[in-house]
Amino acid sequence: MRLVAPGTTRTVLALRTLLVLLPCGALALALPVVPHWFVLLGVVACSLLWARTPDHLAGVVALGLVAGWWSAHGVLDWRVLVVGVLLVLAHVDAVVLSHGPGTLPVDPGLARLWLRRALLTLVPMPVAYGALRSLDTVVAPSWVWLAAGLAAVVALLATARLTQAEPE
């Protein structure tokens, strides 16, 4: 069995390699705390399958395992921002790879379009991070959480509007 189809370009190989490394790197940021063996094996196996078939459900499982591990452990330091960026980049990588067969070279215009969209989706991340780091759940009044939630929704709506295709 061939791992790579004949005629696969170097760009596609690099993007497929990133599709394995990004979720694994996001989980590796947890060190020195070692995640459960099931999570480790699940992320590696799903990332490998995802790199082979970028539109496979294994990608959702890999990203879900990483995000779930970080969420379950309640870690709220700078690493969460890096993990978020790595997971968004992995998702965008898979989207770009899914736009054609493995032997089709990646269109630079398509890659730039999706990279811009990825950067726009990251806009609300530091706002949410700052809100979570600065607010004390015990001391903060309930209206503060409502305002923070509303601000996050507005940021997401603005991001969604900015990522829509412009009419020709």
Coordinates of N, CA and C in Angstrom, one line a residue:
M1 N 0.8 -1.2 0.0 CA 0.0 0.0 0.0 C 0.9 1.2 0.0
R2 N 0.6 2.2 -0.9 CA 1.3 3.4 -1.0 C 0.8 4.4 0.0
L3 N 1.7 5.1 0.7 CA 1.3 6.2 1.6 C 0.9 7.4 0.8
V4 N 1.5 7.7 -0.3 CA 1.3 8.9 -1.1 C 1.1 8.5 -2.5
A5 N 0.0 9.1 -3.1 CA -0.3 8.9 -4.5 C 0.8 9.4 -5.4
P6 N 1.1 8.7 -6.5 CA 2.1 9.3 -7.4 C 1.6 10.6 -8.0
G7 N 2.6 11.6 -8.1 CA 2.2 12.9 -8.6 C 1.9 13.9 -7.5
T8 N 1.9 13.5 -6.2 CA 1.5 14.4 -5.1 C 2.6 15.4 -5.0
T9 N 2.2 16.7 -4.9 CA 3.2 17.8 -4.9 C 3.8 17.9 -3.5
R10 N 4.9 18.7 -3.4 CA 5.5 18.9 -2.1 C 4.7 19.7 -1.2
T11 N 3.9 20.7 -1.8 CA 3.0 21.5 -0.9 C 2.0 20.7 -0.3
V12 N 1.4 19.8 -1.0 CA 0.4 18.9 -0.5 C 1.0 18.0 0.6
L13 N 2.2 17.5 0.4 CA 2.8 16.6 1.4 C 3.1 17.5 2.7
A14 N 3.5 18.7 2.5 CA 3.8 19.5 3.7 C 2.5 19.8 4.4
L15 N 1.4 20.1 3.7 CA 0.1 20.3 4.4 C -0.4 19.1 5.1
R16 N -0.2 17.9 4.5 CA -0.6 16.7 5.1 C 0.2 16.4 6.4
T17 N 1.5 16.7 6.3 CA 2.4 16.5 7.5 C 1.9 17.5 8.6
L18 N 1.6 18.7 8.3 CA 1.1 19.6 9.3 C -0.2 19.1 9.9
L19 N -1.0 18.4 9.1 CA -2.3 17.9 9.6 C -2.1 16.9 10.7
V20 N -1.0 16.2 10.7 CA -0.6 15.3 11.7 C 0.0 16.1 12.9
L21 N 0.9 17.0 12.6 CA 1.7 17.7 13.7 C 0.9 18.7 14.5
L22 N -0.1 19.4 13.9 CA -0.8 20.4 14.6 C -1.6 19.9 15.8
P23 N -2.5 18.9 15.6 CA -3.2 18.4 16.8 C -2.3 17.8 17.8
C24 N -1.3 17.1 17.3 CA -0.4 16.4 18.3 C 0.4 17.5 19.0
G25 N 0.8 18.6 18.3 CA 1.5 19.7 19.0 C 0.6 20.4 20.0
A26 N -0.6 20.5 19.7 CA -1.6 21.2 20.6 C -1.7 20.3 21.9
L27 N -1.7 19.0 21.8 CA -1.8 18.1 22.9 C -0.4 18.1 23.7
A28 N 0.7 18.2 22.9 CA 2.0 18.2 23.6 C 2.2 19.4 24.4
L29 N 1.5 20.5 24.2 CA 1.7 21.6 25.1 C 1.2 21.4 26.5
A30 N 0.6 20.3 26.7 CA 0.1 19.9 28.1 C 1.3 19.4 28.9
L31 N 2.4 19.1 28.3 CA 3.5 18.5 29.1 C 4.0 19.6 30.1
P32 N 4.4 19.2 31.3 CA 4.8 17.9 31.7 C 3.6 17.0 32.2
V33 N 2.4 17.5 32.2 CA 1.3 16.6 32.5 C 1.0 15.8 31.3
V34 N 1.0 14.5 31.5 CA 0.8 13.6 30.4 C -0.7 13.2 30.3
P35 N -1.3 13.5 29.2 CA -2.7 13.1 29.0 C -2.9 11.6 29.1
H36 N -4.1 11.1 29.3 CA -4.4 9.7 29.4 C -4.0 9.0 28.1
W37 N -3.6 7.7 28.2 CA -3.1 7.0 27.0 C -4.1 7.0 25.9
F38 N -5.4 6.9 26.3 CA -6.5 6.8 25.3 C -6.5 8.1 24.4
V39 N -6.3 9.3 25.1 CA -6.3 10.5 24.4 C -5.1 10.6 23.5
L40 N -3.9 10.2 24.1 CA -2.7 10.3 23.2 C -2.8 9.4 22.0
L41 N -3.2 8.2 22.2 CA -3.4 7.3 21.0 C -4.5 7.8 20.1
G42 N -5.6 8.3 20.6 CA -6.7 8.7 19.8 C -6.3 9.9 18.9
V43 N -5.6 10.9 19.5 CA -5.2 12.0 18.7 C -4.2 11.7 17.6
V44 N -3.2 10.8 18.0 CA -2.2 10.4 17.0 C -2.9 9.6 15.8
A45 N -3.7 8.6 16.2 CA -4.4 7.8 15.2 C -5.3 8.6 14.3
C46 N -6.1 9.4 14.9 CA -7.1 10.3 14.2 C -6.4 11.3 13.3
S47 N -5.2 11.8 13.8 CA -4.5 12.8 13.0 C -3.9 12.1 11.8
L48 N -3.4 10.9 11.9 CA -2.8 10.2 10.8 C -3.9 9.9 9.8
L49 N -5.1 9.4 10.2 CA -6.2 9.1 9.3 C -6.6 10.4 8.6
W50 N -6.7 11.5 9.4 CA -7.1 12.8 8.9 C -6.2 13.3 7.8
A51 N -4.9 13.1 8.0 CA -3.9 13.5 7.0 C -4.0 12.7 5.7
R52 N -4.4 11.4 5.8 CA -4.6 10.6 4.7 C -5.9 11.0 3.9
T53 N -6.9 11.3 4.6 CA -8.2 11.7 4.1 C -8.7 13.0 4.8
P54 N -8.4 14.1 4.2 CA -8.6 15.4 5.0 C -10.1 15.7 5.2
D55 N -11.0 15.1 4.5 CA -12.4 15.4 4.8 C -13.1 14.3 5.6
H56 N -12.3 13.5 6.3 CA -12.8 12.4 7.1 C -13.2 12.9 8.5
L57 N -14.1 12.2 9.1 CA -14.6 12.6 10.5 C -13.5 12.4 11.5
A58 N -12.4 11.7 11.2 CA -11.4 11.6 12.2 C -10.8 12.9 12.6
G59 N -10.9 13.9 11.7 CA -10.4 15.3 12.1 C -11.1 15.9 13.2
V60 N -12.5 15.7 13.2 CA -13.3 16.2 14.2 C -13.0 15.5 15.5
V61 N -12.7 14.2 15.5 CA -12.4 13.5 16.7 C -11.1 14.0 17.2
A62 N -10.1 14.1 16.4 CA -8.7 14.6 16.8 C -8.9 16.0 17.5
L63 N -9.5 16.9 16.9 CA -9.7 18.2 17.4 C -10.5 18.2 18.7
G64 N -11.6 17.4 18.7 CA -12.4 17.2 19.9 C -11.7 16.6 21.1
L65 N -10.8 15.7 20.8 CA -10.1 15.1 21.9 C -9.1 16.1 22.5
V66 N -8.4 16.9 21.7 CA -7.5 17.9 22.2 C -8.3 19.0 23.0
A67 N -9.3 19.5 22.4 CA -10.1 20.5 23.0 C -10.8 20.0 24.3
G68 N -11.2 18.8 24.3 CA -11.9 18.2 25.4 C -10.9 18.0 26.6
W69 N -9.7 17.6 26.2 CA -8.7 17.4 27.3 C -8.4 18.7 28.0
W70 N -8.1 19.8 27.2 CA -7.8 21.1 27.7 C -9.0 21.6 28.5
S71 N -10.2 21.4 28.0 CA -11.4 21.9 28.8 C -11.6 21.2 30.1
A72 N -11.4 19.9 30.0 CA -11.6 19.1 31.2 C -10.6 19.4 32.3
H73 N -9.4 19.9 32.0 CA -8.4 20.1 33.0 C -8.4 21.6 33.4
G74 N -9.3 22.4 32.8 CA -9.4 23.8 33.3 C -8.2 24.6 33.3
V75 N -7.3 24.3 32.4 CA -6.1 25.1 32.2 C -6.4 26.5 31.6
L76 N -5.9 27.5 32.2 CA -6.2 28.9 31.6 C -5.0 29.7 31.7
D77 N -4.0 29.4 30.9 CA -2.8 30.2 30.8 C -2.5 30.4 29.3
W78 N -1.3 30.9 29.0 CA -1.0 31.3 27.6 C -1.1 30.1 26.7
R79 N -0.9 28.9 27.2 CA -0.9 27.8 26.3 C -2.3 27.6 25.6
V80 N -3.3 28.0 26.3 CA -4.7 27.8 25.7 C -4.8 28.6 24.4
L81 N -4.2 29.8 24.4 CA -4.2 30.6 23.1 C -3.5 29.9 22.0
V82 N -2.3 29.3 22.3 CA -1.5 28.6 21.3 C -2.3 27.4 20.8
V83 N -2.9 26.7 21.7 CA -3.7 25.5 21.4 C -4.8 25.9 20.4
G84 N -5.5 27.0 20.7 CA -6.6 27.5 19.9 C -6.1 27.8 18.5
V85 N -4.9 28.4 18.4 CA -4.4 28.8 17.1 C -4.0 27.5 16.3
L86 N -3.4 26.5 17.0 CA -3.0 25.3 16.3 C -4.2 24.5 15.8
L87 N -5.3 24.5 16.6 CA -6.5 23.8 16.2 C -7.2 24.5 15.0
V88 N -7.2 25.8 15.0 CA -7.8 26.5 13.9 C -7.0 26.3 12.6
L89 N -5.6 26.3 12.7 CA -4.8 26.1 11.6 C -4.9 24.7 11.0
A90 N -5.1 23.7 11.9 CA -5.3 22.3 11.5 C -6.6 22.2 10.7
H91 N -7.6 22.8 11.2 CA -8.9 22.8 10.5 C -8.8 23.4 9.1
V92 N -8.2 24.6 9.1 CA -8.1 25.3 7.8 C -7.2 24.5 6.8
D93 N -6.2 23.9 7.3 CA -5.3 23.0 6.5 C -6.1 21.9 5.9
A94 N -7.0 21.3 6.7 CA -7.8 20.2 6.1 C -8.8 20.7 5.1
V95 N -9.4 21.9 5.3 CA -10.3 22.5 4.4 C -9.6 22.7 3.1
V96 N -8.5 23.3 3.1 CA -7.7 23.6 1.8 C -7.4 22.2 1.1
L97 N -7.0 21.2 1.9 CA -6.6 20.0 1.3 C -7.9 19.3 0.7
S98 N -9.0 19.5 1.3 CA -10.3 18.9 0.8 C -10.8 19.4 -0.5
H99 N -10.3 20.5 -1.0 CA -10.8 21.1 -2.2 C -10.4 20.4 -3.5
G100 N -9.8 19.2 -3.4 CA -9.4 18.5 -4.6 C -8.7 17.2 -4.2
P101 N -8.4 16.4 -5.2 CA -7.7 15.1 -5.0 C -6.3 15.4 -4.5
G102 N -5.7 14.4 -3.9 CA -4.3 14.5 -3.3 C -3.3 14.9 -4.3
T103 N -3.5 14.7 -5.5 CA -2.4 15.0 -6.5 C -2.6 16.4 -7.1
L104 N -3.7 17.1 -6.8 CA -4.0 18.4 -7.3 C -3.1 19.4 -6.5
P105 N -2.3 20.2 -7.2 CA -1.6 21.3 -6.4 C -2.5 22.2 -5.7
V106 N -2.1 22.7 -4.6 CA -2.9 23.7 -3.8 C -2.8 25.1 -4.5
D107 N -4.0 25.6 -4.8 CA -4.1 26.9 -5.4 C -3.7 28.0 -4.4
P108 N -2.7 28.8 -4.7 CA -2.2 29.8 -3.7 C -3.4 30.8 -3.3
G109 N -4.2 31.2 -4.3 CA -5.3 32.1 -4.0 C -6.3 31.5 -3.0
L110 N -6.6 30.2 -3.1 CA -7.4 29.5 -2.2 C -6.8 29.4 -0.8
A111 N -5.5 29.1 -0.7 CA -4.8 29.1 0.5 C -4.8 30.4 1.2
R112 N -4.6 31.5 0.5 CA -4.6 32.9 1.1 C -6.0 33.2 1.6
L113 N -7.0 32.8 0.8 CA -8.4 33.1 1.2 C -8.7 32.4 2.6
W114 N -8.3 31.2 2.7 CA -8.6 30.4 3.9 C -7.7 30.9 5.1
L115 N -6.5 31.3 4.8 CA -5.6 31.8 5.8 C -6.2 33.1 6.4
R116 N -6.7 34.0 5.5 CA -7.4 35.2 6.0 C -8.6 34.9 6.9
R117 N -9.4 34.0 6.4 CA -10.5 33.6 7.2 C -10.1 33.0 8.6
A118 N -9.1 32.2 8.6 CA -8.6 31.7 9.8 C -8.1 32.8 10.8
L119 N -7.4 33.8 10.3 CA -7.0 34.9 11.1 C -8.2 35.6 11.7
L120 N -9.2 35.8 10.9 CA -10.4 36.5 11.3 C -11.1 35.7 12.4
T121 N -11.1 34.4 12.3 CA -11.8 33.6 13.4 C -11.0 33.7 14.7
L122 N -9.8 34.0 14.6 CA -9.0 34.1 15.9 C -9.2 35.5 16.6
V123 N -9.9 36.4 16.0 CA -10.1 37.7 16.6 C -10.7 37.6 18.0
P124 N -11.8 36.9 18.1 CA -12.5 36.8 19.5 C -11.7 36.1 20.5
M125 N -10.7 35.3 20.2 CA -10.0 34.5 21.1 C -9.3 35.3 22.2
P126 N -8.5 36.3 21.9 CA -7.8 37.0 23.0 C -8.8 37.8 23.9
V127 N -10.0 38.2 23.3 CA -11.0 38.9 24.1 C -11.6 37.9 25.1
A128 N -11.9 36.7 24.7 CA -12.5 35.7 25.6 C -11.5 35.3 26.6
Y129 N -10.2 35.2 26.2 CA -9.2 34.8 27.1 C -9.0 35.9 28.2
G130 N -9.0 37.1 27.8 CA -8.8 38.2 28.7 C -10.0 38.3 29.7
A131 N -11.2 38.1 29.2 CA -12.3 38.1 30.1 C -12.3 37.0 31.1
L132 N -11.9 35.8 30.6 CA -11.8 34.7 31.6 C -10.7 34.8 32.6
R133 N -9.6 35.4 32.2 CA -8.5 35.6 33.1 C -8.8 36.7 34.1
S134 N -9.5 37.7 33.7 CA -9.7 38.9 34.6 C -10.9 38.8 35.5
L135 N -11.8 38.0 35.2 CA -13.1 37.9 36.0 C -13.0 36.8 37.0
D136 N -13.4 37.1 38.2 CA -13.5 36.1 39.2 C -15.0 35.7 39.3
T137 N -15.2 34.4 39.2 CA -16.5 33.8 39.1 C -17.3 34.1 40.4
V138 N -16.6 34.2 41.5 CA -17.3 34.4 42.8 C -17.6 35.9 43.0
V139 N -16.7 36.8 42.7 CA -16.8 38.2 43.0 C -17.6 38.9 41.9
A140 N -17.5 38.5 40.6 CA -18.1 39.3 39.5 C -19.6 39.1 39.6
P141 N -20.3 40.2 39.4 CA -21.8 40.2 39.4 C -22.3 39.5 38.1
S142 N -23.5 39.0 38.1 CA -24.0 38.2 36.9 C -24.0 39.0 35.7
W143 N -24.3 40.3 35.8 CA -24.4 41.1 34.5 C -23.0 41.2 33.8
V144 N -21.9 41.0 34.5 CA -20.6 41.0 33.9 C -20.5 39.9 32.9
W145 N -21.0 38.7 33.4 CA -20.9 37.5 32.5 C -21.8 37.6 31.3
L146 N -23.0 38.3 31.5 CA -23.9 38.5 30.4 C -23.3 39.5 29.4
A147 N -22.6 40.5 29.9 CA -22.0 41.5 29.0 C -20.8 40.8 28.2
A148 N -20.1 40.0 28.9 CA -19.0 39.3 28.3 C -19.5 38.3 27.2
G149 N -20.6 37.6 27.5 CA -21.2 36.7 26.5 C -21.7 37.5 25.3
L150 N -22.3 38.6 25.6 CA -22.9 39.5 24.5 C -21.7 40.0 23.6
A151 N -20.6 40.4 24.3 CA -19.5 40.9 23.5 C -18.9 39.8 22.6
A152 N -18.8 38.6 23.2 CA -18.3 37.5 22.4 C -19.2 37.2 21.2
V153 N -20.5 37.2 21.4 CA -21.5 37.0 20.3 C -21.3 38.1 19.2
V154 N -21.2 39.3 19.6 CA -21.0 40.4 18.7 C -19.7 40.2 17.9
A155 N -18.6 39.8 18.6 CA -17.4 39.6 17.9 C -17.5 38.4 16.9
L156 N -18.2 37.4 17.3 CA -18.4 36.2 16.4 C -19.2 36.6 15.2
L157 N -20.3 37.4 15.4 CA -21.1 37.9 14.3 C -20.3 38.8 13.3
A158 N -19.5 39.7 13.9 CA -18.7 40.5 13.0 C -17.7 39.7 12.2
T159 N -17.1 38.7 12.9 CA -16.1 37.8 12.2 C -16.8 37.1 11.1
A160 N -18.0 36.6 11.3 CA -18.8 35.8 10.3 C -19.1 36.8 9.1
R161 N -19.5 38.0 9.4 CA -19.8 38.9 8.4 C -18.6 39.3 7.5
L162 N -17.4 39.4 8.2 CA -16.2 39.7 7.4 C -15.7 38.6 6.6
T163 N -16.1 37.3 7.0 CA -15.6 36.2 6.2 C -16.5 35.8 5.1
Q164 N -17.6 36.5 4.9 CA -18.5 36.1 3.8 C -17.9 36.6 2.5
A165 N -18.2 35.8 1.4 CA -17.7 36.2 0.1 C -18.3 37.5 -0.4
E166 N -17.6 38.3 -1.0 CA -18.1 39.6 -1.5 C -18.8 39.3 -2.8
P167 N -20.0 40.0 -3.0 CA -20.6 39.8 -4.3 C -19.8 40.4 -5.5
E168 N -19.9 39.7 -6.6 CA -19.1 40.1 -7.7 C -19.8 41.1 -8.6

